[in-house]
Tab-separated table of C-alpha atoms in Angstrom:
chain	number	residue	atom	x	y	z
A	1	MET	CA	1.875	-17.836	60.513
A	2	LYS	CA	1.506	-19.429	57.090
A	3	THR	CA	-1.207	-16.918	56.109
A	4	TYR	CA	0.999	-14.038	57.164
A	5	ARG	CA	3.846	-15.422	55.024
A	6	LYS	CA	1.505	-15.777	52.006
A	7	HIS	CA	0.320	-12.199	52.373
A	8	LEU	CA	3.871	-10.959	52.764
A	9	LEU	CA	4.987	-12.828	49.624
A	10	ALA	CA	2.015	-11.484	47.687
A	11	ALA	CA	2.773	-7.933	48.811
A	12	LEU	CA	6.452	-8.263	47.926
A	13	SER	CA	5.549	-9.681	44.515
A	14	ALA	CA	3.182	-6.787	43.871
A	15	LEU	CA	5.868	-4.293	44.883
A	16	ALA	CA	8.426	-5.965	42.630
A	17	LEU	CA	6.050	-5.871	39.682
A	18	GLY	CA	5.140	-2.284	40.442
A	19	ALA	CA	8.795	-1.272	40.617
A	20	THR	CA	9.518	-2.642	37.141
A	21	ALA	CA	6.470	-1.046	35.530
A	22	PRO	CA	7.875	2.543	35.328
A	23	GLY	CA	10.966	1.238	33.490
A	24	ALA	CA	8.801	-0.661	31.038
A	25	HIS	CA	6.609	2.402	30.573
A	26	ALA	CA	9.673	4.561	29.908
A	27	GLN	CA	10.785	2.116	27.244
A	28	ALA	CA	7.345	2.065	25.667
A	29	THR	CA	7.140	5.856	25.519
A	30	ASP	CA	10.691	6.505	24.310
A	31	GLN	CA	10.398	9.703	22.322
A	32	ASN	CA	13.306	8.790	20.056
A	33	ALA	CA	11.610	5.604	18.923
A	34	PRO	CA	9.847	5.691	15.567
A	35	PRO	CA	6.058	5.715	15.702
A	36	PRO	CA	4.449	2.281	15.506
A	37	ARG	CA	3.315	1.198	12.050
A	38	HIS	CA	-0.166	-0.167	11.980
A	39	GLY	CA	-0.764	-1.354	8.437
A	40	MET	CA	-1.600	1.104	5.717
A	41	GLN	CA	-0.976	4.645	6.950
A	42	HIS	CA	-2.339	6.163	3.728
A	43	GLU	CA	-5.817	4.832	4.545
A	44	LYS	CA	-6.451	8.015	6.557
A	45	LEU	CA	-5.374	10.407	3.814
A	46	THR	CA	-7.785	12.461	1.789
A	47	PRO	CA	-7.980	11.785	-1.958
A	48	GLU	CA	-6.112	15.046	-2.544
A	49	GLN	CA	-3.290	13.995	-0.199
A	50	ARG	CA	-3.055	10.594	-1.890
A	51	ALA	CA	-2.834	12.288	-5.296
A	52	GLN	CA	-0.112	14.596	-3.979
A	53	PHE	CA	1.950	11.697	-2.577
A	54	ARG	CA	1.450	9.746	-5.810
A	55	ALA	CA	2.674	12.732	-7.815
A	56	GLN	CA	5.741	13.027	-5.570
A	57	ARG	CA	6.585	9.325	-6.017
A	58	ILE	CA	6.135	9.620	-9.786
A	59	ALA	CA	8.441	12.653	-9.859
A	60	LYS	CA	11.070	10.796	-7.809
A	61	LEU	CA	10.929	7.839	-10.184
A	62	HIS	CA	11.162	10.181	-13.192
A	63	ASP	CA	14.266	11.774	-11.692
A	64	ALA	CA	15.822	8.438	-10.672
A	65	LEU	CA	15.356	7.065	-14.188
A	66	LYS	CA	16.736	10.232	-15.802
A	67	ILE	CA	14.054	10.153	-18.487
A	68	THR	CA	15.280	11.612	-21.777
A	69	PRO	CA	13.156	13.833	-24.021
A	70	ALA	CA	12.856	10.912	-26.460
A	71	GLN	CA	11.361	8.745	-23.691
A	72	GLU	CA	8.967	11.377	-22.407
A	73	SER	CA	5.966	10.305	-24.534
A	74	THR	CA	6.178	6.642	-23.454
A	75	TRP	CA	6.756	7.779	-19.860
A	76	THR	CA	3.587	9.879	-19.980
A	77	ALA	CA	1.587	6.999	-21.468
A	78	PHE	CA	2.951	4.677	-18.778
A	79	VAL	CA	2.101	7.094	-15.947
A	80	ASN	CA	-1.406	7.639	-17.326
A	81	ALA	CA	-1.993	3.894	-17.627
A	82	MET	CA	-0.892	3.353	-14.023
A	83	GLN	CA	-3.302	5.864	-12.505
A	84	PRO	CA	-5.728	4.298	-10.034
A	85	PRO	CA	-9.137	3.447	-11.421
A	86	ALA	CA	-12.133	5.525	-10.426
A	87	HIS	CA	-13.993	3.947	-7.551
A	88	ALA	CA	-17.445	2.950	-8.678
A	89	GLN	CA	-20.187	3.118	-6.097
A	90	HIS	CA	-21.975	-0.185	-5.759
A	91	ASP	CA	-25.666	-0.386	-5.062
A	92	ARG	CA	-25.677	-2.640	-2.002
A	93	ALA	CA	-29.433	-3.066	-2.075
A	94	ALA	CA	-29.337	-4.266	-5.689
A	95	TRP	CA	-26.438	-6.586	-4.864
A	96	ALA	CA	-28.389	-8.063	-1.936
A	97	ARG	CA	-31.360	-8.828	-4.222
A	98	LEU	CA	-29.203	-10.978	-6.512
A	99	THR	CA	-29.188	-14.723	-6.157
A	100	ALA	CA	-25.937	-16.490	-5.288
A	101	PRO	CA	-25.298	-17.559	-8.917
A	102	GLU	CA	-26.024	-14.014	-10.142
A	103	ARG	CA	-23.585	-12.558	-7.586
A	104	MET	CA	-20.932	-15.054	-8.669
A	105	ALA	CA	-21.472	-14.145	-12.343
A	106	LYS	CA	-21.176	-10.445	-11.441
A	107	MET	CA	-17.948	-11.079	-9.511
A	108	ILE	CA	-16.529	-12.965	-12.500
A	109	GLU	CA	-17.437	-10.065	-14.793
A	110	MET	CA	-15.756	-7.567	-12.423
A	111	GLN	CA	-12.653	-9.767	-12.319
A	112	LYS	CA	-12.575	-9.831	-16.136
A	113	GLN	CA	-12.685	-6.027	-16.141
A	114	ARG	CA	-9.791	-5.894	-13.647
A	115	THR	CA	-7.811	-8.340	-15.789
A	116	ALA	CA	-8.430	-6.233	-18.896
A	117	ALA	CA	-7.240	-3.134	-17.029
A	118	LEU	CA	-4.080	-4.970	-15.906
A	119	GLU	CA	-3.416	-6.115	-19.469
A	120	GLN	CA	-3.741	-2.510	-20.643
A	121	ARG	CA	-1.275	-1.445	-17.949
A	122	GLN	CA	1.073	-4.226	-18.976
A	123	GLY	CA	1.026	-2.990	-22.580
A	124	ALA	CA	1.974	0.523	-21.456
A	125	LEU	CA	4.659	-0.910	-19.166
A	126	ASN	CA	6.146	-3.058	-21.952
A	127	THR	CA	6.184	-0.128	-24.377
A	128	PHE	CA	7.820	2.168	-21.821
A	129	TYR	CA	10.283	-0.488	-20.598
A	130	SER	CA	11.475	-1.166	-24.139
A	131	THR	CA	12.622	2.473	-24.440
A	132	LEU	CA	14.832	2.306	-21.327
A	133	SER	CA	18.583	1.843	-21.367
A	134	ALA	CA	20.141	-1.060	-19.462
A	135	GLU	CA	20.973	1.242	-16.524
A	136	GLN	CA	17.446	2.667	-16.489
A	137	LYS	CA	15.967	-0.849	-16.591
A	138	LYS	CA	18.051	-1.818	-13.573
A	139	THR	CA	16.893	1.268	-11.671
A	140	PHE	CA	13.280	0.714	-12.690
A	141	ASP	CA	13.404	-2.955	-11.673
A	142	GLU	CA	14.729	-1.972	-8.241
A	143	LYS	CA	12.155	0.777	-7.732
A	144	ALA	CA	9.244	-1.231	-9.092
A	145	SER	CA	10.085	-4.481	-7.299
A	146	HIS	CA	6.979	-4.154	-5.133
A	147	PHE	CA	4.471	-3.894	-7.969
A	148	GLY	CA	1.526	-6.107	-7.198
A	149	HIS	CA	2.286	-6.515	-3.488
A	150	GLY	CA	-0.501	-5.746	-1.106
A	151	ARG	CA	-2.897	-3.174	-2.509
A	152	GLY	CA	-0.229	-1.298	-4.449
A	153	MET	CA	-0.965	-2.545	-7.943
A	154	HIS	CA	-4.719	-2.837	-7.569
A	155	HIS	CA	-5.017	0.731	-6.335
A	156	GLY	CA	-2.619	2.564	-8.550
A	157	GLY	CA	0.652	0.689	-8.411
A	158	TRP	CA	2.708	3.567	-6.993
A	159	ARG	CA	2.896	2.631	-3.330
A	160	HIS	CA	6.541	1.637	-3.119
A	161	LEU	CA	8.057	3.658	-5.918
A	162	GLY	CA	10.401	6.536	-5.306
């Protein structure tokens, strides 16, 4: 009798779980729900698509700031300075042949190059920012509040603008 009761309880439990599964599945596949975000969506874009989206964000920022003709030259210098660096191909075999101290020295040299590039960008940013009105500065500060977060600044700095 006890075995029968155990089997009956197990069967009822399985039926109860099975009855709730379609409702859970309907919730999970709700077509009105936004698609799930799994990290960086732009990772799957081609270089041309990335350039197109970057150009669109730059245009939106240009329009939001209401750049005047007098500011156009510093704007152009700023935009050019913020372009992503060219991706250098690294020779993995040569890297593997280096000793640990040589690899560390190479990493320090690469970091110095990145720092120099950021300092150049900062100079263009400071020059451009100094030409903005108080209202434009406020808008720029709001739009550019994500500079340096995630990969945005390292890979072009335009991720969250626009």
